[in-house]
Amino acid sequence: MTDSKVILGISSSPAGLAALRFAVNVARERDVSLWAVRSWVLTSSPRSPQIWAWEQAMEADARRFVHAAFHDALGAVPRDVSLIVRTPPGGAGAALAGYATDEDDLIVVGASRSRWWLRPVVRDALCPVVTVPPPVLARLSGRRLAREAATALSRGAAGLRS
């Protein structure tokens, strides 16, 4: 393994799960570690009592979210990839760009409709940034997806009759 890494922004969206699968494959191919990053923001006053307990709860929730995303995308965390989970406080863009310390690193994120958080990643990262689109079926509207499913089912039923 080299010092370079694949840095993955964790999301449970269809594009985020596709990005997770892509990042795992790239980490395997490059034989590098995979850094799974899920940031969180706590909107409270620093004067709040027990803010440290809330911060610990937010971090624990982010870690559970990372493992749930791996379960949803792959069934489990792959054993053949060195996984490092990071759950920093703050915005996703700054967190992802901040973990990129080498030009050979790669940041992978799922494409989203709101791209405002991605600007700091692209602007500040020392390495390439890859956005992975959602799967084709996830891009279809609900009506079109239902129509496509009905067509496929009727073709399958017609094939069974002949």
mmCIF file of C-alpha atoms in Angstrom:
data_model
loop_
_atom_site.group_PDB
_atom_site.id
_atom_site.type_symbol
_atom_site.label_atom_id
_atom_site.label_comp_id
_atom_site.label_asym_id
_atom_site.label_seq_id
_atom_site.Cartn_x
_atom_site.Cartn_y
_atom_site.Cartn_z
ATOM 1 C CA MET A 1 0.000 0.000 0.000
ATOM 2 C CA THR A 2 1.093 3.549 -0.723
ATOM 3 C CA ASP A 3 0.413 6.691 1.286
ATOM 4 C CA SER A 4 -2.220 7.849 -1.182
ATOM 5 C CA LYS A 5 -5.860 7.147 -0.435
ATOM 6 C CA VAL A 6 -9.375 7.229 -1.809
ATOM 7 C CA ILE A 7 -11.543 9.657 0.156
ATOM 8 C CA LEU A 8 -15.254 8.934 -0.061
ATOM 9 C CA GLY A 9 -18.046 11.291 0.944
ATOM 10 C CA ILE A 10 -20.700 9.016 2.465
ATOM 11 C CA SER A 11 -24.327 9.480 1.459
ATOM 12 C CA SER A 12 -27.306 7.120 1.403
ATOM 13 C CA SER A 13 -28.661 8.548 -1.865
ATOM 14 C CA PRO A 14 -28.604 6.308 -4.955
ATOM 15 C CA ALA A 15 -25.668 8.337 -6.306
ATOM 16 C CA GLY A 16 -23.930 8.117 -2.918
ATOM 17 C CA LEU A 17 -24.240 4.326 -2.840
ATOM 18 C CA ALA A 18 -22.966 4.137 -6.437
ATOM 19 C CA ALA A 19 -20.026 6.335 -5.389
ATOM 20 C CA LEU A 20 -19.323 3.968 -2.496
ATOM 21 C CA ARG A 21 -19.149 0.971 -4.838
ATOM 22 C CA PHE A 22 -16.930 2.937 -7.248
ATOM 23 C CA ALA A 23 -14.589 4.063 -4.456
ATOM 24 C CA VAL A 24 -14.215 0.521 -3.100
ATOM 25 C CA ASN A 25 -13.254 -0.719 -6.577
ATOM 26 C CA VAL A 26 -10.723 2.083 -7.051
ATOM 27 C CA ALA A 27 -9.188 1.446 -3.618
ATOM 28 C CA ARG A 28 -8.853 -2.248 -4.525
ATOM 29 C CA GLU A 29 -7.292 -1.492 -7.916
ATOM 30 C CA ARG A 30 -4.811 1.014 -6.473
ATOM 31 C CA ASP A 31 -4.209 -1.057 -3.321
ATOM 32 C CA VAL A 32 -4.742 2.006 -1.131
ATOM 33 C CA SER A 33 -6.808 2.726 1.941
ATOM 34 C CA LEU A 34 -10.387 3.962 1.685
ATOM 35 C CA TRP A 35 -11.315 6.879 3.920
ATOM 36 C CA ALA A 36 -15.083 6.999 4.453
ATOM 37 C CA VAL A 37 -16.052 10.511 5.572
ATOM 38 C CA ARG A 38 -19.401 11.504 7.040
ATOM 39 C CA SER A 39 -19.392 14.987 8.519
ATOM 40 C CA TRP A 40 -22.036 16.407 10.787
ATOM 41 C CA VAL A 41 -23.134 19.824 11.985
ATOM 42 C CA LEU A 42 -24.438 20.532 15.443
ATOM 43 C CA THR A 43 -26.475 23.705 15.538
ATOM 44 C CA SER A 44 -26.328 24.802 19.134
ATOM 45 C CA SER A 45 -24.588 27.334 21.252
ATOM 46 C CA PRO A 46 -21.188 26.471 22.719
ATOM 47 C CA ARG A 47 -22.655 27.609 26.033
ATOM 48 C CA SER A 48 -25.203 24.824 25.980
ATOM 49 C CA PRO A 49 -24.835 22.470 28.901
ATOM 50 C CA GLN A 50 -23.665 19.004 27.958
ATOM 51 C CA ILE A 51 -22.685 19.995 24.424
ATOM 52 C CA TRP A 52 -19.930 17.382 24.591
ATOM 53 C CA ALA A 53 -22.590 14.670 25.012
ATOM 54 C CA TRP A 54 -24.416 15.914 21.927
ATOM 55 C CA GLU A 55 -21.163 15.962 19.972
ATOM 56 C CA GLN A 56 -20.433 12.377 20.991
ATOM 57 C CA ALA A 57 -23.948 11.346 19.974
ATOM 58 C CA MET A 58 -23.598 13.067 16.585
ATOM 59 C CA GLU A 59 -20.256 11.377 15.953
ATOM 60 C CA ALA A 60 -21.631 7.953 16.948
ATOM 61 C CA ASP A 61 -24.626 8.487 14.670
ATOM 62 C CA ALA A 62 -22.305 9.407 11.782
ATOM 63 C CA ARG A 63 -20.285 6.206 12.338
ATOM 64 C CA ARG A 64 -23.496 4.120 12.292
ATOM 65 C CA PHE A 65 -24.520 5.913 9.108
ATOM 66 C CA VAL A 66 -21.210 4.976 7.429
ATOM 67 C CA HIS A 67 -21.600 1.297 8.306
ATOM 68 C CA ALA A 68 -25.252 1.316 7.207
ATOM 69 C CA ALA A 69 -24.229 2.788 3.830
ATOM 70 C CA PHE A 70 -21.692 -0.019 3.317
ATOM 71 C CA HIS A 71 -24.362 -2.552 4.254
ATOM 72 C CA ASP A 72 -26.863 -0.983 1.824
ATOM 73 C CA ALA A 73 -24.377 -0.742 -1.069
ATOM 74 C CA LEU A 74 -22.356 -3.954 -0.626
ATOM 75 C CA GLY A 75 -23.993 -6.068 2.063
ATOM 76 C CA ALA A 76 -21.086 -5.459 4.456
ATOM 77 C CA VAL A 77 -17.807 -3.623 4.836
ATOM 78 C CA PRO A 78 -15.355 -5.343 2.468
ATOM 79 C CA ARG A 79 -12.581 -7.236 4.233
ATOM 80 C CA ASP A 80 -10.050 -6.768 1.451
ATOM 81 C CA VAL A 81 -9.965 -2.956 1.696
ATOM 82 C CA SER A 82 -8.338 -0.991 4.498
ATOM 83 C CA LEU A 83 -11.210 1.187 5.726
ATOM 84 C CA ILE A 84 -10.667 4.305 7.808
ATOM 85 C CA VAL A 85 -13.823 6.018 9.032
ATOM 86 C CA ARG A 86 -13.734 9.742 9.748
ATOM 87 C CA THR A 87 -16.687 11.641 11.237
ATOM 88 C CA PRO A 88 -15.554 15.256 11.615
ATOM 89 C CA PRO A 89 -17.773 18.117 12.708
ATOM 90 C CA GLY A 90 -18.434 20.783 10.087
ATOM 91 C CA GLY A 91 -19.368 20.962 6.448
ATOM 92 C CA ALA A 92 -18.821 18.083 4.052
ATOM 93 C CA GLY A 93 -16.903 20.106 1.464
ATOM 94 C CA ALA A 94 -14.219 21.353 3.820
ATOM 95 C CA ALA A 95 -13.897 17.959 5.493
ATOM 96 C CA LEU A 96 -13.355 16.079 2.230
ATOM 97 C CA ALA A 97 -10.855 18.592 0.865
ATOM 98 C CA GLY A 98 -9.040 18.661 4.210
ATOM 99 C CA TYR A 99 -8.342 14.918 4.163
ATOM 100 C CA ALA A 100 -6.712 15.116 0.727
ATOM 101 C CA THR A 101 -3.025 15.555 1.530
ATOM 102 C CA ASP A 102 -1.414 14.122 -1.599
ATOM 103 C CA GLU A 103 -1.775 14.753 -5.341
ATOM 104 C CA ASP A 104 -2.281 11.002 -5.813
ATOM 105 C CA ASP A 105 -5.311 10.946 -3.512
ATOM 106 C CA LEU A 106 -8.765 10.738 -5.070
ATOM 107 C CA ILE A 107 -11.982 12.211 -3.692
ATOM 108 C CA VAL A 108 -15.181 10.383 -4.691
ATOM 109 C CA VAL A 109 -18.686 11.735 -4.114
ATOM 110 C CA GLY A 110 -22.138 10.943 -5.408
ATOM 111 C CA ALA A 111 -23.634 13.520 -7.752
ATOM 112 C CA SER A 112 -26.431 15.526 -6.200
ATOM 113 C CA ARG A 113 -28.883 18.137 -7.382
ATOM 114 C CA SER A 114 -27.563 20.661 -4.879
ATOM 115 C CA ARG A 115 -23.929 21.242 -5.702
ATOM 116 C CA TRP A 116 -23.222 24.135 -3.326
ATOM 117 C CA TRP A 117 -21.353 21.933 -0.858
ATOM 118 C CA LEU A 118 -19.149 20.504 -3.635
ATOM 119 C CA ARG A 119 -17.583 23.844 -4.607
ATOM 120 C CA PRO A 120 -15.106 23.952 -1.705
ATOM 121 C CA VAL A 121 -14.068 20.368 -2.457
ATOM 122 C CA VAL A 122 -13.247 21.122 -6.087
ATOM 123 C CA ARG A 123 -11.676 24.485 -5.242
ATOM 124 C CA ASP A 124 -9.519 23.372 -2.302
ATOM 125 C CA ALA A 125 -8.610 19.754 -3.025
ATOM 126 C CA LEU A 126 -5.025 18.900 -3.922
ATOM 127 C CA CYS A 127 -6.207 15.896 -5.927
ATOM 128 C CA PRO A 128 -8.803 14.899 -8.525
ATOM 129 C CA VAL A 129 -12.462 14.862 -7.532
ATOM 130 C CA VAL A 130 -14.824 12.328 -9.129
ATOM 131 C CA THR A 131 -18.603 12.692 -8.988
ATOM 132 C CA VAL A 132 -20.507 9.477 -9.605
ATOM 133 C CA PRO A 133 -23.986 9.758 -11.123
ATOM 134 C CA PRO A 134 -26.960 7.844 -9.749
ATOM 135 C CA PRO A 135 -27.939 4.577 -11.433
ATOM 136 C CA VAL A 136 -30.142 4.944 -14.516
ATOM 137 C CA LEU A 137 -33.289 3.705 -12.756
ATOM 138 C CA ALA A 138 -32.831 6.290 -10.011
ATOM 139 C CA ARG A 139 -32.950 9.055 -12.631
ATOM 140 C CA LEU A 140 -36.406 8.102 -13.879
ATOM 141 C CA SER A 141 -39.510 9.807 -12.576
ATOM 142 C CA GLY A 142 -41.909 7.688 -10.540
ATOM 143 C CA ARG A 143 -44.433 7.531 -13.403
ATOM 144 C CA ARG A 144 -41.844 6.570 -15.987
ATOM 145 C CA LEU A 145 -40.381 3.938 -13.680
ATOM 146 C CA ALA A 146 -43.853 2.456 -13.135
ATOM 147 C CA ARG A 147 -44.448 2.446 -16.919
ATOM 148 C CA GLU A 148 -41.082 0.756 -17.552
ATOM 149 C CA ALA A 149 -41.834 -1.868 -14.882
ATOM 150 C CA ALA A 150 -45.302 -2.549 -16.298
ATOM 151 C CA THR A 151 -43.849 -2.926 -19.803
ATOM 152 C CA ALA A 152 -41.149 -5.302 -18.576
ATOM 153 C CA LEU A 153 -43.682 -7.361 -16.642
ATOM 154 C CA SER A 154 -46.030 -7.618 -19.630
ATOM 155 C CA ARG A 155 -43.117 -8.694 -21.862
ATOM 156 C CA GLY A 156 -42.144 -11.315 -19.296
ATOM 157 C CA ALA A 157 -45.733 -12.584 -19.021
ATOM 158 C CA ALA A 158 -46.039 -12.730 -22.826
ATOM 159 C CA GLY A 159 -42.828 -14.732 -23.005
ATOM 160 C CA LEU A 160 -44.158 -17.235 -20.485
ATOM 161 C CA ARG A 161 -47.319 -17.808 -22.529
ATOM 162 C CA SER A 162 -45.502 -18.736 -25.735
#
